Each structure stands twice: as C-alpha cells, then as structure tokens.
Amino acid sequence: MSQHSFQTEVSQLLNLIIHSLYSHKEIFLRELISNASDALDKLRYLTLTNDDFKSLNFDPKVSMDFVDGDNPTLTITDTGIGMSKKELEGNLGTIARSGTKNFLNKMSGDAQKDAQLIGQFGVGFYSSFMVADHVDVVSLKAGNKEAWKWSSDGKSGFEIVKDVKKDNGTIITLHLNDEGKEFANRWQIENLVKKYSDHIDFPIFLTYADIEYDDEGKEKSRSSKTDQINNAKAFWTRSPKEVKKKEYKEFYKSLSNDMDDPFEWVHYRAEGSLEYTILFFIPSKAPSDIFRADYQSGVKLYVNRVFITDDDKELLPPWMRFVKGVIDSSDLPLNVSREILQQNRVMANIRSNSVKKVLDKLQTVAKNKDKYAEFYEQYGRLIKEGVYQDFEHKDALTDLLRYASTKDDGLVSLKEYVGRMKDDQKSIYYITGQNQISLRNSPLLEMYEKKDIEVLILDDEIDEIVISSVPKYDEKELKSVNRSGAADDFSEDKDKDKEESLKPVLKKIKKILGDRVKDVKISSRLSDSPSCVVVDENDPTSQMQEIMRSMGQAELPDVKPILEVNPNHKIIKKLKEKTRQKSFNDIAFLLYEQALIQEGVKLDNPAEFTERLNKVIVETL
C-alpha cells in the first residue's frame, strides 16, 4: 500500500469545489465522460499508427451502472488507454499544466461562473467530490501487465495499491454522498448524457434493472438490461441544415466546458479535391489564458473522425487563438506529426480556408454594429495582432479594425471614416497615446476640430505598431497627428509670413532649450494652446518609445521632439517684446514642459518645472 498526501493546491481546490459548486454538481458526469472519451481517442490513434498496439483487441466504449439504496454508487468504465501507477499519482494527486493557482485566483464565489472554470483549467476529475465522499479509480494501461487502484475521500490524501484487471482501461467508482445520491438513477443519467455527451464519438452504455410489475403494481420480475444512451455520431459530421441552434450551443458547452452560450459559430464542409469539415465557435468571453505565451489551443484535429491532437498551435494562426472547435480532414495521414503539419500543403490549404470562413462570419457580424462591438471588446487586440502578423488576410482584417473617434461615441471602422471624409481631405488622421481622455483634449487636435475633420483615437499601446503596418486604406494615406508632417496638408502662405516675423523668438527659444529639441517652429495646428510637441516623420513617438522600452530595448536613440508654438496666442505675441528680458528663459522652458506634460511624457526634473512656474506666478502678482 502506498499512502500519499495531496499537493497543497489540490487540497485547496477540492475544498473549494466540494463546498462552493453544489448548484452545478451535475457537471461531474460531463467531465468524467469527457476524460473517458479522451482515453479512447488516444488508444484508437495508437491502434491505427503504432505496430505495438495494432494487434490489440480494441472495443471502444464507455459503460455505466449504478446501485441505489442506502449505499449508492455510480461506476463509469472505459476501454481506453488506461493509466500506470505513476500516471495515477501524477494525474490525480497533483495539478498538471493547467495552472491551478490561476484557477483558484479566478474562483469568485459565484457557483455558475466557478463551475464553468473547472474544465477550462483541466481539473474536471476533482468535480467527482461534489457528489461522492469516496472515489476509487482502477486502471490498467494498455501494454502493461499490472493494474493499480487509486482511492481517496478528497480530504486526507490518497492511496495507491495493486489491483486485478483483465483488460486495459479505467473504472471509476463514485460512492455517492447525500448531494449525489440523485445520480444513482436511470433517467437522471440518461438526461445528463443527452444534454452534455450525446456527441461523443463512442457508444455510451447504461446498465440498469429492468423491472416488470403486475396489475396491482407489485414487482413481478427483475432483470439486468443494457442500452446505448447516446447518438455516438461525431456532431460535426451532420449537415449544418439539420442542426438546430440549441444543439450547436449544447455541443459547444460540452466541447469547451463553458456554461455560457457561444457568441457565434462556423460550420462548413468542403467537398471535391480537398475534403474536410470545420466547426468553429467564438466564445462570448475571452479565455483566461488568451494573452499567455503558453495559451492552450482550442481546436482539435481529427482525421476521418480519429482524434489526432488538441495541442498544436499550427492549426490556426496565433491571432485566431480565441477560436474553439474541430477540424476533421480526410486528406491527412493518421500519423501526421507536428513537423508534417507545419509543412503539409493540405493543412496549409485547410488553415487558409478556415481563416477565410471565420473572417466571412466576422464581416457578417460586423454589419450589426452593437453585436460586433461585443466581439471587439473581447477580441479586438487579436484582430490587431492579425493585421500586423497575417499578411495573407491583412486586407480583410484591416476592415475589421475599430477605433474611437472625435466624431463618434462608439467605435468606427476605416471604411466608415473614409465614407464621411470631406471632399478636399487628403488623408486619414489619427492620434496615438495611452489615455483616451487626455488624447481627446490634446492640443494636437485643435486645428482638426476647427476644420471639422475627424481624427481616430488610438489609445491601446499596440495601436501604433499595428497602424504603422497599414500605410494606406482605400488609397488614402494614414497620418499621425503626433508627427510634424500631418499639418503640412493645411499649411498656407500666410504661415510663412508669421514664421518670418517670429524668427527672433523661435531662434532664441531654440537656443535656450538647446539639444532638448530637434527644432522650434510655428504651428498651423494650434488654435487655443500656446505650444505642443510633435516628432519628426522618421522618429518614434513617445508612445512608441515606451513600447520599445517595455520590450527590453534599453539602449534607444536619443529622440528629440519638435516644439511648435502658436503664433496667434497671446503668450507668443508678448514674447516678441521680451526677447531681452530674463523671464523669457523661464517662459520658453514652460512652453516646452507643459507641451510634454500634455503628451503624457514624464519630465526629467519636475522640481525645476515647479520652481519656474512659481517664479512666473510671482512676477504676475
């Protein structure tokens, strides 16, 4: 006998599951059948591809039986690959890759929300302890001779002992508690299998007592009867025309372990020179690991309904990692490896066509502005990733971009922007930064507001990287108002006259600021503010510099801004008369520093700024 204590995190997890999720305790059966199906998938694959297993007498099925009464039990048996002693200890006594700390952090106390996390974090087996006060797992791994029994009450730990089992597979026996005794019932089990597991591509059998009664209602005879209680047909092989919305939603929940309905789905069967089926779902909420480098792929690959892998990130491009579902091909080899998938022409075609089908669906959804806004709130960042990474589908993805705007309370597309451009407007204008409120109040927008020109507001830190990969849209150039050249479209001859008259002021400000600035110019973009800073056309903006630093590029070139001053502002006009006064220096610095602050740039020496400001205030009192 081998006695073990649970890993600390498992003990925490079991305590939370047992005491928090009773209102959704029925999901335990979905989880155990799903695990059994995975075990059958793995063995079926080996019997088709591995010579050591081809002679195995493989009869894939899941069987269930129950005992009611004072000591109710429910037993679930599969003929799958089974587990060794080491695997029993590792899989059922510790937490694997799934990230249980993350799971525990996500637990909210809301039974419905917490229940849907169970499968997502790979801890489905432990849901057994919601309905059982003791669980026995007997397993014989295919190809091994020794069977082992894992037992636990879900509290004190677990023990592993040798056992006797003739055939490979796993038997799980739940000793049901008061919360779980309702599941020692034929109708309850059949209903749950129909609800959660009808699509499982293996037969699920239920053995029960078939009782006949006489005319007086007394038991006449009792015999054991076994029925298949699921459809056992791969759901995705059905024609989309035959499948009801409700069925799609139920299948999605069983596939994803999500208790919410999917946002949308794509079901498509290709026939002809290339035969494959895709059934993809877009979850209503983004998966918890979606921005992790080790995100879990949500797509399973089958070849002729034989499960191949659910852990290959090559099946779809990285930006589509929000998709969950199935790809089933008739044109791939059963022993396809990850390397073959990366280079296989058939898989490349399936991947490309799959992306197009999802994009077509999103274009359709986008016609409903409110509905698409729900999608974009969850997955907008991934669409932006796609624009930057996926050259093949860049144009379609660019159409799906949405941004805040100075002319709209919601999000707008580039197509909408172009559709309402003024006849004489040459470019699409946008402003980048970290805070939408400060961007909307930026002095850089003053001239555009005065001329009633729309400007897109890009306040996501990755926007600047993404938008730089879209130099034109509908033959219109995209220009950043953070750059000096954006105002050239609106410069007039009279600006040159003003610059000439202000030359002494500009020259002295530049001399005072020294190498802090690249240049000092008059501005055609300002109407209310005295000054602003922009960057040269080929220099990174302050936002881009922050991104580069966050990516570990500590040794950045010394980028100097251009200071632009408003020739029509009272401060600038009065500076003409103060070029020989001491206060000129302080005012020049203040014009520069306040412009930096408005751009969200941290001052190198805030104390000097405060001292200068106080000095100017004193002089005006």
XYZ file of C-alpha atoms in Angstrom:
621
model
C 0.000 0.000 0.000
C 1.256 3.466 -0.916
C -0.173 6.380 1.099
C 0.168 9.924 -0.252
C -0.837 13.418 0.752
C -2.430 15.742 -1.751
C -0.411 18.574 -3.195
C -1.340 21.711 -1.204
C -3.050 23.292 -4.189
C -5.140 20.164 -4.767
C -6.367 20.278 -1.169
C -7.377 23.919 -1.620
C -9.051 23.098 -4.892
C -11.027 20.154 -3.513
C -12.192 22.157 -0.534
C -13.471 24.935 -2.803
C -15.126 22.576 -5.272
C -16.836 20.499 -2.588
C -18.165 23.496 -0.689
C -18.804 26.045 -3.450
C -20.280 24.385 -6.516
C -23.192 22.227 -5.373
C -25.677 24.149 -7.510
C -23.935 22.845 -10.644
C -22.857 19.468 -9.385
C -24.221 17.639 -12.456
C -21.169 18.722 -14.476
C -19.146 15.952 -12.817
C -20.658 13.427 -15.250
C -19.788 15.562 -18.264
C -16.192 15.794 -17.045
C -15.747 12.071 -16.370
C -17.263 11.046 -19.718
C -15.084 13.626 -21.479
C -11.990 12.143 -19.796
C -13.083 8.636 -20.834
C -13.559 9.816 -24.414
C -10.048 11.294 -24.441
C -8.630 7.972 -23.207
C -10.459 6.110 -26.004
C -9.262 8.643 -28.589
C -5.643 8.142 -27.533
C -5.820 4.363 -27.736
C -7.685 4.363 -31.062
C -4.918 6.518 -32.502
C -2.239 4.097 -31.279
C -4.047 1.047 -32.691
C -4.015 2.711 -36.102
C -0.477 4.111 -36.123
C 1.704 2.084 -33.714
C 2.673 -1.503 -34.575
C 2.860 -2.419 -30.864
C -0.872 -1.751 -30.491
C -2.289 -2.856 -33.860
C -2.953 -6.392 -32.621
C -4.819 -5.133 -29.545
C -8.464 -6.187 -29.347
C -9.887 -2.666 -29.135
C -13.591 -2.359 -28.418
C -14.076 1.363 -27.711
C -16.938 2.190 -25.362
C -17.966 3.867 -22.128
C -20.131 1.834 -19.756
C -22.057 2.988 -16.703
C -24.001 1.255 -13.975
C -25.314 2.293 -10.597
C -26.536 0.965 -7.269
C -29.232 2.865 -5.405
C -30.386 2.343 -1.822
C -28.556 3.072 1.423
C -25.051 2.944 -0.096
C -25.487 4.343 -3.617
C -22.670 4.135 -6.151
C -22.124 5.162 -9.754
C -19.484 3.404 -11.853
C -18.048 4.688 -15.145
C -15.846 2.325 -17.162
C -13.897 2.948 -20.348
C -11.786 0.683 -22.559
C -9.277 3.408 -23.304
C -5.544 3.711 -22.865
C -5.597 3.491 -19.055
C -3.059 4.811 -16.559
C 0.071 3.427 -14.938
C 0.818 3.810 -11.233
C 2.974 6.853 -11.968
C 0.239 8.428 -14.078
C -2.420 7.795 -11.431
C -0.245 9.528 -8.889
C 0.662 12.411 -11.212
C -2.738 12.959 -12.836
C -4.943 12.507 -9.782
C -2.670 13.580 -6.947
C -1.075 16.721 -8.330
C -2.072 19.514 -10.655
C -0.627 19.314 -14.128
C -0.041 22.075 -16.675
C -3.496 23.526 -16.172
C -2.425 26.225 -13.718
C -4.426 25.588 -10.582
C -3.184 28.695 -8.841
C -4.728 30.596 -11.706
C -7.937 28.611 -11.259
C -8.026 29.313 -7.532
C -7.480 33.023 -8.182
C -10.373 33.029 -10.643
C -12.819 31.463 -8.169
C -15.343 34.172 -7.429
C -17.910 32.560 -5.159
C -20.481 32.643 -7.952
C -21.353 28.964 -8.481
C -22.279 29.346 -12.130
C -19.110 31.229 -13.064
C -16.879 28.976 -10.982
C -18.406 25.793 -12.391
C -17.582 26.798 -15.941
C -13.901 27.195 -14.989
C -13.485 23.565 -13.982
C -12.957 22.081 -17.420
C -11.081 25.116 -18.710
C -8.342 24.567 -16.164
C -8.141 20.796 -16.610
C -9.338 19.911 -13.118
C -12.537 18.124 -14.162
C -11.851 14.847 -12.356
C -11.976 16.598 -8.983
C -15.598 17.617 -9.597
C -16.367 13.987 -8.591
C -16.007 15.014 -4.972
C -19.025 17.323 -5.257
C -21.205 14.192 -5.353
C -19.066 11.499 -3.717
C -17.460 11.148 -0.310
C -15.112 8.463 -1.642
C -13.757 7.697 -5.143
C -11.977 4.556 -6.376
C -10.097 4.503 -9.680
C -8.861 1.152 -11.013
C -6.749 1.336 -14.161
C -4.650 -0.890 -16.422
C -2.548 0.898 -19.016
C -2.581 -0.634 -22.495
C 0.584 -2.677 -22.950
C 1.180 -3.058 -19.186
C 0.549 -6.132 -17.041
C -0.086 -4.566 -13.637
C -3.301 -2.784 -12.679
C -3.455 -0.192 -9.899
C -6.164 1.224 -7.676
C -6.246 4.880 -6.585
C -8.573 5.697 -3.662
C -9.399 8.934 -1.861
C -12.011 10.663 0.260
C -10.968 14.005 -1.210
C -9.717 15.242 2.147
C -6.909 13.335 3.826
C -4.992 12.336 0.707
C -4.970 9.193 -1.427
C -3.575 5.692 -1.529
C -2.433 3.521 -4.419
C -2.422 -0.266 -4.268
C -2.041 -3.093 -6.768
C -5.267 -4.456 -8.163
C -6.529 -7.039 -10.632
C -7.938 -6.029 -14.012
C -8.016 -8.155 -17.146
C -8.454 -5.529 -19.861
C -6.918 -2.124 -20.403
C -8.923 0.950 -19.428
C -10.205 2.665 -16.321
C -13.037 2.032 -13.860
C -14.151 4.967 -11.692
C -16.483 4.160 -8.816
C -18.152 7.031 -7.004
C -19.507 6.296 -3.524
C -22.248 8.885 -3.652
C -22.952 11.234 -0.767
C -26.276 12.903 0.134
C -25.660 15.527 -2.558
C -25.007 12.898 -5.196
C -27.450 10.076 -4.475
C -29.903 11.513 -7.018
C -27.495 10.405 -9.757
C -27.999 6.708 -8.937
C -30.995 6.898 -11.217
C -31.508 5.722 -14.799
C -33.479 8.738 -16.020
C -31.170 11.248 -14.427
C -28.123 9.648 -16.063
C -29.787 9.362 -19.485
C -30.890 13.002 -19.418
C -27.409 14.230 -18.495
C -25.746 12.144 -21.203
C -28.200 13.505 -23.798
C -27.568 17.027 -22.553
C -23.779 17.009 -22.335
C -22.312 13.966 -24.094
C -24.612 12.867 -26.915
C -21.982 13.826 -29.496
C -19.205 11.638 -28.016
C -17.884 9.563 -30.919
C -18.043 6.319 -28.926
C -21.062 4.372 -27.644
C -22.072 5.070 -24.052
C -23.939 2.176 -22.419
C -26.035 2.207 -19.267
C -26.841 -0.974 -17.363
C -29.913 -0.821 -15.153
C -32.506 -3.046 -13.538
C -35.476 -3.631 -15.871
C -38.477 -4.257 -13.610
C -41.872 -5.594 -14.660
C -44.918 -5.002 -12.483
C -48.207 -6.892 -12.236
C -51.671 -5.318 -12.419
C -51.543 -4.448 -8.734
C -48.263 -2.606 -9.097
C -46.187 -5.276 -7.390
C -42.792 -6.247 -8.775
C -43.187 -9.321 -10.988
C -39.687 -9.754 -12.373
C -36.339 -8.016 -12.426
C -33.557 -8.406 -14.983
C -30.400 -6.552 -15.902
C -30.623 -4.589 -19.140
C -28.049 -2.567 -21.053
C -28.916 0.215 -23.528
C -26.832 2.599 -25.579
C -27.878 6.071 -24.433
C -26.011 8.406 -26.793
C -26.082 9.042 -30.511
C -22.347 8.210 -30.890
C -22.034 10.178 -34.102
C -19.427 12.901 -34.436
C -21.521 16.055 -34.187
C -19.611 17.954 -36.852
C -20.340 15.284 -39.493
C -24.002 16.253 -39.507
C -25.253 18.619 -42.197
C -25.460 22.238 -40.979
C -29.001 22.343 -42.384
C -30.064 19.575 -39.981
C -28.577 21.024 -36.806
C -30.622 23.330 -34.598
C -29.211 26.367 -32.804
C -29.867 24.725 -29.460
C -27.822 21.682 -30.495
C -24.872 23.866 -31.522
C -24.982 25.604 -28.170
C -25.087 22.337 -26.205
C -22.247 20.845 -28.244
C -20.155 23.957 -27.687
C -20.653 23.733 -23.929
C -19.584 20.096 -23.849
C -16.597 20.818 -26.094
C -15.358 23.903 -24.258
C -16.565 23.361 -20.687
C -18.101 26.818 -20.910
C -21.538 27.283 -19.374
C -22.288 30.379 -21.466
C -23.667 30.164 -24.993
C -21.136 30.787 -27.785
C -21.025 34.217 -29.390
C -21.125 32.725 -32.912
C -20.128 29.603 -34.834
C -18.965 28.498 -38.285
C -19.878 25.046 -39.633
C -18.560 24.251 -43.094
C -17.926 21.080 -45.097
C -15.569 21.229 -48.097
C -16.013 18.597 -50.794
C -14.125 17.955 -54.028
C -10.360 17.869 -54.456
C -9.949 18.665 -50.762
C -12.351 17.207 -48.214
C -12.583 18.481 -44.679
C -15.076 19.753 -42.131
C -14.663 22.659 -39.736
C -16.868 23.505 -36.791
C -15.574 26.596 -35.003
C -17.056 28.512 -32.091
C -16.297 32.004 -30.838
C -16.771 32.132 -27.047
C -18.802 35.002 -25.604
C -15.937 35.775 -23.219
C -12.219 35.616 -23.940
C -10.460 32.539 -22.442
C -8.436 33.303 -19.336
C -5.087 32.381 -20.893
C -5.585 34.184 -24.195
C -2.628 36.544 -23.777
C -0.281 33.979 -22.246
C 2.598 32.636 -24.329
C 1.619 29.095 -23.272
C -2.054 29.503 -24.200
C -3.997 26.287 -24.714
C -5.115 25.708 -28.298
C -8.896 25.433 -28.509
C -9.024 23.435 -31.761
C -8.965 19.648 -32.049
C -7.668 17.943 -35.205
C -9.297 14.725 -36.409
C -8.502 12.590 -39.442
C -11.591 10.672 -40.582
C -13.057 11.243 -37.095
C -9.930 9.802 -35.428
C -8.624 12.254 -32.839
C -5.047 13.367 -33.611
C -4.211 16.340 -31.380
C -5.644 19.229 -29.393
C -2.274 20.754 -28.553
C -0.993 22.071 -31.875
C -0.838 25.807 -32.349
C -0.112 25.389 -36.067
C -3.728 24.504 -36.867
C -4.727 28.176 -36.980
C -2.698 31.417 -36.968
C -1.877 32.774 -33.483
C -4.308 35.702 -33.724
C -7.174 33.171 -34.003
C -6.430 31.597 -30.631
C -9.878 32.669 -29.393
C -11.490 30.026 -31.644
C -12.613 26.692 -30.196
C -13.755 23.759 -32.282
C -12.861 20.918 -34.609
C -11.055 20.357 -37.907
C -11.713 16.912 -39.445
C -9.853 16.042 -42.650
C -9.956 13.046 -44.967
C -6.723 14.022 -46.722
C -4.161 13.938 -43.916
C -2.210 10.843 -42.775
C -3.179 9.378 -39.416
C 0.394 9.522 -38.176
C 0.730 13.215 -39.015
C 3.326 14.879 -36.778
C 3.683 18.482 -35.685
C 6.532 18.943 -38.182
C 4.439 17.483 -41.019
C 1.535 19.764 -40.074
C 3.789 22.802 -40.376
C 4.881 21.859 -43.914
C 1.873 19.947 -45.248
C 0.243 21.542 -48.303
C -3.182 20.084 -47.461
C -3.030 21.509 -43.927
C -1.895 24.875 -45.309
C -4.968 24.985 -47.568
C -7.293 23.938 -44.737
C -5.784 26.589 -42.478
C -6.123 29.336 -45.084
C -9.704 28.419 -45.960
C -10.603 28.119 -42.271
C -9.347 31.655 -41.647
C -11.427 32.939 -44.576
C -14.568 31.287 -43.222
C -14.075 32.888 -39.800
C -13.373 36.269 -41.402
C -16.525 35.935 -43.534
C -18.518 35.275 -40.361
C -16.981 38.305 -38.634
C -17.738 40.509 -41.645
C -21.357 39.384 -41.404
C -21.457 40.068 -37.659
C -19.876 43.489 -38.237
C -22.976 44.611 -40.131
C -24.629 44.730 -36.704
C -22.596 47.481 -35.024
C -23.700 46.718 -31.461
C -23.097 42.977 -31.761
C -19.685 43.462 -33.323
C -18.775 45.864 -30.514
C -19.337 42.967 -28.073
C -16.907 40.825 -30.062
C -14.361 43.632 -30.384
C -14.379 44.323 -26.666
C -13.229 40.748 -26.068
C -11.017 40.092 -29.093
C -10.121 43.442 -30.683
C -6.482 43.090 -29.665
C -6.252 39.781 -31.526
C -7.662 41.353 -34.693
C -4.907 43.980 -34.377
C -2.335 41.201 -33.984
C -3.659 39.647 -37.172
C -3.277 42.891 -39.128
C 0.357 43.030 -38.054
C 1.178 39.311 -38.474
C -1.095 37.773 -41.122
C -0.093 39.175 -44.499
C -2.350 36.795 -46.451
C -5.534 38.085 -44.775
C -4.354 41.590 -43.917
C -6.934 43.462 -46.024
C -9.901 41.573 -44.548
C -8.542 42.041 -41.026
C -7.962 45.759 -41.613
C -11.660 46.095 -42.454
C -12.410 44.609 -39.028
C -10.370 47.185 -37.091
C -12.346 49.605 -34.944
C -11.226 52.788 -33.219
C -12.618 55.545 -31.067
C -13.099 58.826 -32.899
C -13.557 62.546 -32.314
C -16.858 62.319 -34.224
C -18.445 59.211 -32.747
C -19.303 57.959 -29.261
C -18.767 54.347 -30.344
C -16.086 52.606 -32.384
C -15.683 53.285 -36.093
C -14.125 51.384 -38.980
C -11.722 52.821 -41.512
C -14.439 52.321 -44.116
C -16.873 54.454 -42.088
C -14.199 57.129 -41.658
C -13.456 57.294 -45.390
C -17.181 57.365 -46.175
C -17.623 60.654 -44.282
C -14.353 62.373 -45.232
C -14.587 65.898 -46.628
C -14.189 66.193 -50.395
C -10.920 68.110 -50.102
C -9.492 65.923 -47.306
C -6.322 64.172 -48.422
C -5.572 61.748 -45.571
C -6.929 59.676 -42.701
C -5.770 61.251 -39.438
C -5.155 59.552 -36.099
C -3.616 60.367 -32.746
C -1.784 57.865 -30.514
C -1.261 57.841 -26.765
C -2.067 55.969 -23.577
C -5.150 57.705 -22.264
C -8.287 58.405 -24.296
C -9.402 61.316 -22.103
C -6.082 63.167 -22.454
C -5.970 62.384 -26.179
C -9.420 63.883 -26.729
C -8.188 67.064 -25.014
C -4.810 67.154 -26.744
C -3.768 70.475 -28.312
C -2.746 68.438 -31.363
C -6.441 68.140 -32.246
C -7.308 71.840 -32.128
C -6.834 72.578 -35.818
C -8.731 69.418 -36.848
C -11.659 70.368 -34.617
C -11.668 73.890 -36.056
C -11.782 72.492 -39.590
C -14.348 69.822 -38.581
C -12.029 66.955 -39.565
C -12.427 63.580 -37.872
C -9.439 62.082 -36.060
C -9.204 58.463 -34.910
C -8.096 57.982 -31.294
C -5.646 55.117 -30.808
C -5.193 54.622 -27.070
C -4.130 50.951 -26.967
C -0.393 50.531 -26.512
C -0.144 48.203 -29.540
C -2.108 50.528 -31.853
C 0.938 52.401 -33.030
C 2.727 49.197 -34.049
C -0.361 47.918 -35.852
C -1.282 51.145 -37.653
C 2.277 51.540 -38.947
C 1.697 48.372 -40.973
C -1.310 49.998 -42.712
C 0.201 52.933 -44.623
C -2.896 53.341 -46.836
C -6.565 52.460 -46.817
C -8.769 52.912 -49.884
C -5.898 54.863 -51.496
C -5.922 57.333 -48.580
C -2.703 57.771 -46.628
C -2.895 57.338 -42.845
C -1.176 60.167 -40.979
C -0.371 60.555 -37.300
C -1.167 63.999 -35.902
C 1.638 63.317 -33.408
C 4.082 63.868 -36.290
C 5.238 67.154 -37.774
C 4.186 66.350 -41.357
C 0.487 65.811 -40.607
C -0.150 69.570 -40.500
C 1.550 70.187 -43.856
C -1.757 69.388 -45.602
C -3.183 72.561 -44.056
C -0.250 74.979 -44.189
C -0.811 78.253 -46.028
C 1.403 81.002 -47.435
C 0.485 83.351 -44.587
C 2.079 80.854 -42.159
C 5.429 81.601 -43.777
C 4.926 85.319 -43.179
C 4.197 84.666 -39.484
C 7.272 82.468 -39.211
C 9.396 85.245 -40.678
C 8.070 87.771 -38.151
C 8.639 85.360 -35.273
C 12.141 84.323 -36.316
C 13.892 86.068 -33.412
C 11.537 84.408 -30.891
C 11.921 80.946 -32.456
C 15.684 81.318 -32.678
C 16.023 82.327 -29.028
C 13.692 79.560 -27.741
C 15.730 77.007 -29.672
C 18.968 78.395 -28.232
C 17.581 78.239 -24.660
C 16.240 74.691 -24.998
C 19.406 73.549 -26.730
C 19.666 69.849 -27.520
C 16.367 69.136 -25.727
C 14.558 69.771 -29.022
C 15.197 68.976 -32.643
C 13.654 72.224 -33.857
C 11.274 75.051 -32.909
C 8.640 76.047 -35.467
C 5.405 77.945 -35.672
C 2.338 75.708 -35.693
C -0.611 75.647 -38.074
C -2.377 73.040 -35.932
C -2.935 75.103 -32.758
C -5.825 77.464 -32.103
C -6.183 77.677 -28.290
C -2.949 76.278 -26.820
C 0.342 78.187 -26.918
C 2.532 75.168 -27.747
C 2.742 71.458 -28.488
C 5.414 68.867 -29.206
C 5.487 66.527 -32.182
C 8.101 64.163 -33.596
C 9.826 64.197 -36.929
C 8.386 61.938 -39.610
C 11.065 59.259 -39.185
C 11.382 59.347 -35.386
C 9.431 57.118 -32.975
C 6.707 58.883 -30.987
C 6.819 58.975 -27.192
C 4.264 56.136 -27.167
C 6.452 54.036 -29.463
C 9.498 54.744 -27.314
C 7.630 53.450 -24.246
C 6.681 50.270 -26.148
C 10.294 49.727 -27.206
C 11.494 50.141 -23.618
C 8.878 47.675 -22.347
C 10.189 45.186 -24.924
C 13.644 45.406 -23.373
C 15.275 47.887 -25.773
C 17.042 49.914 -23.122
C 19.590 51.492 -25.489
C 17.248 53.681 -27.510
C 18.487 56.510 -29.725
C 18.080 59.956 -28.195
C 14.854 61.101 -29.886
C 14.260 64.832 -29.639
C 10.809 66.348 -30.177
C 9.934 69.354 -32.290
C 8.397 72.220 -30.344
C 5.629 74.014 -32.231
C 4.303 77.377 -30.989
C 1.020 79.078 -31.800
C 1.783 82.447 -33.465
C -1.718 83.718 -32.683
C -1.565 83.030 -28.940
C -1.181 85.956 -26.521
C 1.841 84.390 -24.823
C 3.746 84.036 -28.104
C 2.792 87.536 -29.254
C 4.012 89.041 -25.974
C 7.275 87.078 -26.201
C 8.197 89.245 -29.201
C 8.636 92.127 -26.756
C 10.516 90.079 -24.113
C 13.420 88.590 -26.064
C 15.867 90.616 -23.948
C 14.202 90.017 -20.576
C 15.244 87.357 -18.045
C 11.714 85.960 -17.796
C 11.947 84.858 -21.452
C 14.067 81.847 -20.454
C 11.554 80.618 -17.884
C 8.627 81.077 -20.270
C 10.455 79.215 -23.052
C 11.044 76.264 -20.737
C 7.439 76.341 -19.513
C 6.103 76.287 -23.084
C 8.220 73.205 -23.733
C 7.494 71.434 -20.444
C 3.728 71.977 -20.450
C 3.642 70.586 -24.007
C 5.489 67.463 -22.787
C 3.032 67.028 -19.914
C 0.076 67.222 -22.290
C 1.703 64.499 -24.389
C 1.940 62.285 -21.309
C 5.733 62.485 -21.134
C 7.373 62.442 -17.694
C 9.545 65.468 -17.000
C 13.185 64.769 -16.217
C 13.157 67.326 -13.404
C 9.663 68.197 -12.080
C 11.219 70.315 -9.281
C 12.761 72.735 -11.799
C 9.428 72.987 -13.623
C 7.636 73.845 -10.370
C 10.297 76.405 -9.448
C 9.999 78.107 -12.859
C 6.199 78.114 -12.673
C 6.218 79.666 -9.196
C 8.660 82.348 -10.336
C 6.416 83.337 -13.266
C 3.354 83.397 -10.982
C 5.137 85.690 -8.517
C 6.087 88.085 -11.333
C 2.463 88.361 -12.476
C 1.053 89.077 -8.992
